[in-house]
Coordinates of C-alpha atoms (C1' of nucleotides) in Angstrom, one line a residue:
Chain A
M45 CA -90.6 117.0 50.2
P46 CA -93.1 119.9 51.4
E47 CA -96.6 119.4 52.5
L48 CA -98.1 122.2 54.6
P49 CA -96.6 121.0 58.0
E50 CA -92.9 120.7 56.1
V51 CA -93.6 124.4 55.0
E52 CA -94.9 125.5 58.6
T53 CA -91.6 123.9 59.9
T54 CA -89.4 125.7 57.9
L55 CA -91.4 128.9 58.3
Q56 CA -90.7 129.0 62.1
G57 CA -87.2 127.7 61.6
I58 CA -86.1 130.6 59.7
T59 CA -88.2 133.5 61.0
P60 CA -86.3 134.2 64.1
Y61 CA -83.1 134.3 62.1
I62 CA -84.4 137.0 59.4
V63 CA -87.1 138.9 61.1
Q64 CA -85.9 142.8 61.3
Q65 CA -82.9 141.8 59.1
Q66 CA -82.0 143.8 56.2
V67 CA -81.4 141.9 52.9
Q68 CA -77.3 142.9 51.8
R69 CA -76.6 140.7 48.9
I70 CA -78.4 137.9 47.0
I71 CA -76.9 135.5 44.4
I72 CA -78.8 133.5 42.0
R73 CA -77.0 130.8 40.7
E74 CA -80.1 129.2 38.6
S75 CA -83.1 131.3 37.9
R76 CA -84.7 128.5 35.7
L77 CA -87.3 127.5 38.4
R78 CA -91.1 126.7 37.7
W79 CA -91.0 130.3 36.3
P80 CA -87.9 131.9 35.5
I81 CA -86.8 134.0 38.5
S82 CA -87.1 137.7 37.4
P83 CA -84.2 139.8 36.7
Q84 CA -85.6 142.4 38.8
L85 CA -85.5 140.5 42.0
K86 CA -82.4 141.4 43.3
T87 CA -83.0 144.8 42.6
L88 CA -86.4 144.9 44.4
L89 CA -85.1 143.0 47.4
K90 CA -81.8 144.5 48.0
Q91 CA -81.7 146.7 51.0
Q92 CA -85.4 145.5 52.3
T93 CA -85.8 144.8 55.8
V94 CA -87.9 141.4 56.3
L95 CA -90.8 143.1 58.9
T96 CA -92.8 139.9 59.0
T97 CA -92.9 136.4 57.7
K98 CA -96.3 134.3 57.1
R99 CA -97.5 131.6 55.4
R100 CA -100.7 131.2 53.0
G101 CA -101.0 127.6 51.9
K102 CA -97.6 126.2 50.9
Y103 CA -96.5 129.4 50.0
L104 CA -94.1 131.2 52.5
L105 CA -94.3 135.1 52.4
L106 CA -91.8 137.3 53.4
Q107 CA -92.8 140.9 53.8
T108 CA -90.8 143.8 53.5
E109 CA -91.5 147.4 53.4
T110 CA -92.3 147.7 49.7
G111 CA -93.7 144.2 49.1
T112 CA -93.5 140.3 49.7
L113 CA -91.0 137.5 48.5
L114 CA -93.1 134.7 47.8
I115 CA -91.6 131.5 47.9
H116 CA -93.0 127.8 46.9
L117 CA -91.0 124.9 47.8
G118 CA -92.6 122.9 44.9
M119 CA -91.5 118.9 45.2
S120 CA -88.4 119.3 46.2
G121 CA -87.4 122.6 47.7
R122 CA -86.0 123.8 50.7
L123 CA -84.8 126.7 52.7
R124 CA -81.8 126.7 55.2
I125 CA -80.2 128.9 57.5
L126 CA -76.5 128.7 57.2
L127 CA -73.6 130.5 58.2
T128 CA -72.4 132.7 55.3
K129 CA -69.3 130.8 54.4
T130 CA -70.8 127.5 53.6
Q131 CA -70.1 126.5 50.0
P132 CA -72.8 126.3 47.7
Q133 CA -73.6 122.5 46.4
K134 CA -75.3 121.2 43.6
H135 CA -79.1 122.8 43.3
D136 CA -78.4 125.1 45.8
H137 CA -80.0 128.0 43.6
V138 CA -80.3 131.0 45.8
D139 CA -78.5 132.7 48.4
I140 CA -79.8 135.7 50.3
Y141 CA -77.5 137.4 52.9
F142 CA -79.2 139.1 55.7
S143 CA -77.2 141.8 57.9
N144 CA -76.7 139.5 60.8
Q145 CA -74.4 137.6 58.9
T146 CA -77.4 135.0 58.0
L147 CA -77.5 132.8 54.9
L148 CA -80.6 131.9 53.7
R149 CA -80.3 129.5 51.0
Y150 CA -83.0 128.1 48.7
T151 CA -82.4 124.3 47.3
D152 CA -84.4 122.5 44.8
P153 CA -82.9 119.7 42.6
R154 CA -86.5 119.2 40.6
R155 CA -87.1 123.1 40.3
F156 CA -90.7 123.0 40.7
G157 CA -90.5 125.5 43.2
A158 CA -90.7 129.3 42.6
L159 CA -89.3 132.9 44.3
L160 CA -90.9 136.3 43.0
F161 CA -91.3 139.5 44.4
V162 CA -94.7 140.9 44.8
P163 CA -94.8 144.8 45.2
G164 CA -97.9 145.7 47.3
H165 CA -100.6 143.6 48.9
P166 CA -99.9 139.9 48.2
L167 CA -102.9 138.1 48.9
Q168 CA -104.4 139.6 45.8
H169 CA -101.7 138.3 43.5
P170 CA -103.3 135.4 41.0
L171 CA -101.2 132.7 42.8
L172 CA -103.0 133.3 45.9
D173 CA -106.1 134.9 45.2
H174 CA -108.1 131.6 44.3
L175 CA -107.0 129.9 47.4
G176 CA -109.3 128.3 49.9
P177 CA -109.6 128.6 53.5
E178 CA -106.6 127.8 55.7
P179 CA -107.3 124.6 57.3
F180 CA -106.9 126.0 60.9
S181 CA -109.2 129.0 60.1
T182 CA -112.9 129.4 61.4
L183 CA -114.1 129.5 57.8
F184 CA -112.9 125.7 57.2
N185 CA -115.8 124.2 59.2
P186 CA -118.2 121.2 58.5
N187 CA -121.0 123.4 56.9
Y188 CA -119.0 124.9 54.6
L189 CA -117.1 121.6 53.5
Y190 CA -120.7 120.2 53.1
A191 CA -121.9 123.0 51.0
K192 CA -118.6 123.0 48.9
A193 CA -118.9 119.4 48.1
N194 CA -122.7 119.6 47.2
R195 CA -123.1 117.7 43.8
K196 CA -119.9 117.4 42.8
T197 CA -118.8 114.2 41.6
L198 CA -115.0 114.0 41.8
P199 CA -113.5 111.7 44.3
V200 CA -113.2 112.9 47.9
K201 CA -109.4 112.3 47.7
Q202 CA -109.1 114.9 45.2
F203 CA -111.8 117.0 46.6
I204 CA -109.6 117.5 50.1
M205 CA -106.5 118.0 47.9
D206 CA -107.7 120.7 45.8
N207 CA -106.6 124.2 46.9
T208 CA -109.6 125.8 46.1
T209 CA -111.4 123.5 48.9
V210 CA -108.8 123.9 51.6
V211 CA -105.0 124.6 51.5
G212 CA -102.5 122.5 52.3
V213 CA -103.8 118.8 52.0
G214 CA -101.3 117.0 49.9
N215 CA -100.8 113.6 48.7
I216 CA -99.5 112.2 51.9
Y217 CA -102.0 113.8 54.4
A218 CA -105.0 113.5 52.1
T219 CA -104.2 109.6 52.4
E220 CA -103.9 109.3 55.8
V221 CA -106.7 111.5 56.6
L222 CA -109.2 109.4 54.7
F223 CA -108.0 106.4 56.5
L224 CA -108.4 107.8 59.9
T225 CA -111.8 108.9 59.0
K226 CA -112.5 105.8 57.4
I227 CA -113.9 107.1 54.1
H228 CA -112.8 105.2 50.7
P229 CA -110.8 107.8 48.8
C230 CA -113.0 107.3 45.4
T231 CA -116.0 108.4 46.8
P232 CA -117.8 111.2 45.1
A233 CA -117.4 114.6 47.2
G234 CA -121.3 115.0 46.7
Q235 CA -122.2 111.7 48.5
L236 CA -120.4 113.1 51.7
N237 CA -122.7 113.4 54.5
K238 CA -122.8 116.1 56.9
R239 CA -121.0 113.7 59.8
Q240 CA -118.5 112.8 57.6
C241 CA -117.5 116.4 56.6
H242 CA -117.6 116.9 60.4
R243 CA -114.9 114.2 60.8
L244 CA -112.8 115.3 57.8
V245 CA -112.4 119.0 58.9
K246 CA -111.6 117.5 62.6
T247 CA -109.2 115.0 61.2
I248 CA -107.3 117.1 58.6
Q249 CA -106.7 119.7 61.7
Q250 CA -105.3 117.2 63.9
V251 CA -103.3 115.3 61.3
L252 CA -101.6 118.5 59.9
S253 CA -101.2 119.8 63.6
R254 CA -99.6 116.7 64.7
A255 CA -97.5 116.6 62.0
I256 CA -96.4 120.3 62.4
Q257 CA -95.3 119.2 66.1
A258 CA -93.3 116.4 65.0
G259 CA -91.4 118.8 62.7
G260 CA -92.8 117.4 59.3
T261 CA -92.5 114.4 57.3
T262 CA -89.1 112.8 56.4
L263 CA -89.6 110.7 53.3
K264 CA -86.5 110.6 51.8
D265 CA -84.4 113.9 52.7
F266 CA -86.6 116.5 54.1
V267 CA -84.6 118.2 57.0
N268 CA -85.9 121.5 58.2
S269 CA -84.2 124.7 57.9
H270 CA -81.3 123.7 60.5
G271 CA -80.9 120.4 58.8
K272 CA -82.8 118.2 61.5
P273 CA -85.1 115.6 59.8
G274 CA -89.2 115.5 60.7
Y275 CA -90.8 112.2 62.6
F276 CA -94.5 112.3 61.6
Q277 CA -93.3 109.6 59.1
Q278 CA -93.5 107.5 61.8
H279 CA -96.9 107.9 62.6
L280 CA -98.0 107.3 59.0
Q281 CA -100.8 104.5 58.8
V282 CA -100.9 103.6 55.2
Y283 CA -99.0 106.1 53.0
G284 CA -96.3 104.4 51.1
R285 CA -97.4 100.7 52.9
G286 CA -99.8 99.4 49.9
G287 CA -99.7 95.6 50.1
R288 CA -99.1 95.7 53.7
P289 CA -101.3 94.7 56.4
C290 CA -104.0 97.4 57.6
P291 CA -103.2 98.6 60.9
L292 CA -106.5 98.0 62.0
C293 CA -108.0 94.9 60.5
Q294 CA -104.7 93.6 58.9
T295 CA -106.3 93.3 55.4
P296 CA -103.5 94.2 52.7
L297 CA -103.8 97.7 51.8
Q298 CA -104.8 98.4 48.6
E299 CA -103.4 101.0 46.0
T300 CA -104.8 102.7 43.0
R301 CA -104.2 106.0 41.0
I302 CA -106.4 108.9 41.8
S303 CA -105.8 112.1 39.5
N304 CA -102.5 110.3 39.0
R305 CA -101.7 110.4 42.2
N306 CA -100.8 106.9 44.2
T307 CA -103.5 106.2 46.6
V308 CA -103.3 103.8 49.4
Y309 CA -106.3 102.7 51.5
C310 CA -107.9 99.9 53.4
P311 CA -111.0 98.2 51.2
V312 CA -112.6 97.0 54.2
C313 CA -112.3 100.1 56.9
Q314 CA -112.9 102.5 54.0
H315 CA -116.3 103.1 52.8
Chain B
dC829 C1' -118.0 125.7 33.6
dG830 C1' -115.7 121.2 35.1
dA831 C1' -112.8 117.0 34.5
dG832 C1' -108.7 114.9 32.7
dC833 C1' -104.3 115.2 31.7
dA834 C1' -99.8 117.0 30.2
dA835 C1' -96.0 119.6 31.5
dC836 C1' -92.1 121.5 34.3
dC837 C1' -87.3 118.8 36.2
dT838 C1' -83.8 115.7 39.0
dG839 C1' -82.9 111.5 41.5
dC840 C1' -83.3 107.2 42.9
dA841 C1' -85.2 102.4 42.7
dT842 C1' -86.0 98.5 39.8
dG843 C1' -85.5 95.0 36.1
dC844 C1' -83.5 93.6 32.2
Chain C
dT582 C1' -72.1 97.7 35.0
dG583 C1' -75.2 100.2 31.8
dC584 C1' -79.3 101.4 30.2
dA585 C1' -84.3 102.1 30.0
dT586 C1' -88.5 102.8 32.7
dG587 C1' -91.4 104.5 36.0
dC588 C1' -92.1 106.9 40.2
dA589 C1' -91.8 110.7 43.6
dG590 C1' -93.7 115.5 48.5
dG591 C1' -97.1 120.4 43.7
dT592 C1' -99.7 123.0 40.8
dT593 C1' -100.5 125.7 36.6
dG594 C1' -102.7 125.7 32.4
dC595 C1' -103.7 123.1 28.3
dT596 C1' -107.9 120.4 25.5
dC597 C1' -111.9 118.5 25.6

DNA sequence: CGAGCAACCTGCATGC
DNA sequence: TGCATGCAGGTTGCTC
C-alpha cells in the first residue's frame, strides 16, 4: 500500500484526532512485526500526550513529551481512526486509545511494518539518520541530484528509489516519474545530464504532490485513515500496464525487472 | 566501499 | 475444488 503520498494522506487524516490527546490504553494483539514490538512500548507510551505529528520519509512520527512513536506501514500496513468499540478483525495488531474516545488502529497483514518508541530526538535514530532529503525540501534540487549521481553505474530507477538519494519514491512513482521524464529506467545514474536531473526533481515533486492531492493511490485495498480510497491510480500512465499501448505513441509498454522490482517503460519514448 | 539479493509475511491471481 | 507457484506498495542486512 504505502508510498509517501499514502503515508502523508494517513498522517493528515489521523492528526486532528490525536494531537493534544493523551494515550490511555494500548492493546497489542500481535507484536511480531518487522521487528518485535518492544514489551516496554506500553509503559513508555501510556499517559503520554501527542504534541505534534510529523513524517520523515515513509515513517510517521508521533511526538510526545518524552520521545517519539515511530510507525512504518511496510507493504501492507494501515492506520485508521475508529470509534472505540469497533471490534478487531484479523491483522488488527495494535490499538491505541486516546482520551477523546478516539481509537487509532494499526493493521498490517504482511507484518513488514514497525512500531517503536524512541526516547529523545528521533532524527538521530539509526532508522532515520541516514535518510536523504525530503522530496519537497530545497536540499533536493538538480545540482544535488547531479552530484549524487556522479559516476554511479546503478540504474536510474534504483537510484531514485534509494532512500539516501531522496526519500519517498517507491516502485509505483519511480516508474511513473521515469515515463514522464522520458528517461529509460536502466540508464546508469552517472550518465544523467543536468537537464535530466532538473526534470527528475521537478517531476518527482509534481507526481508526489498530485498523488497526495488525490488522496494516494489505491491498488488493491488502500484506504485512508477514514476508510476512503485514494484516486491517483486513475492518473497512472504506465505502472501495472505492461504490454498495453504507450499513452504517447501506442507502442506496447515493456516490462523488465530492476533490482527485483517490476518495471514498466516505453521502449520508444524513454531513452 | 558498492552491488546484488535473501529475508521478513500474507493474500491473491493464475495455471495445472 | 485443490494445490503449487509467483507476485505484490518496503527496507534491512547479509555475502561477495
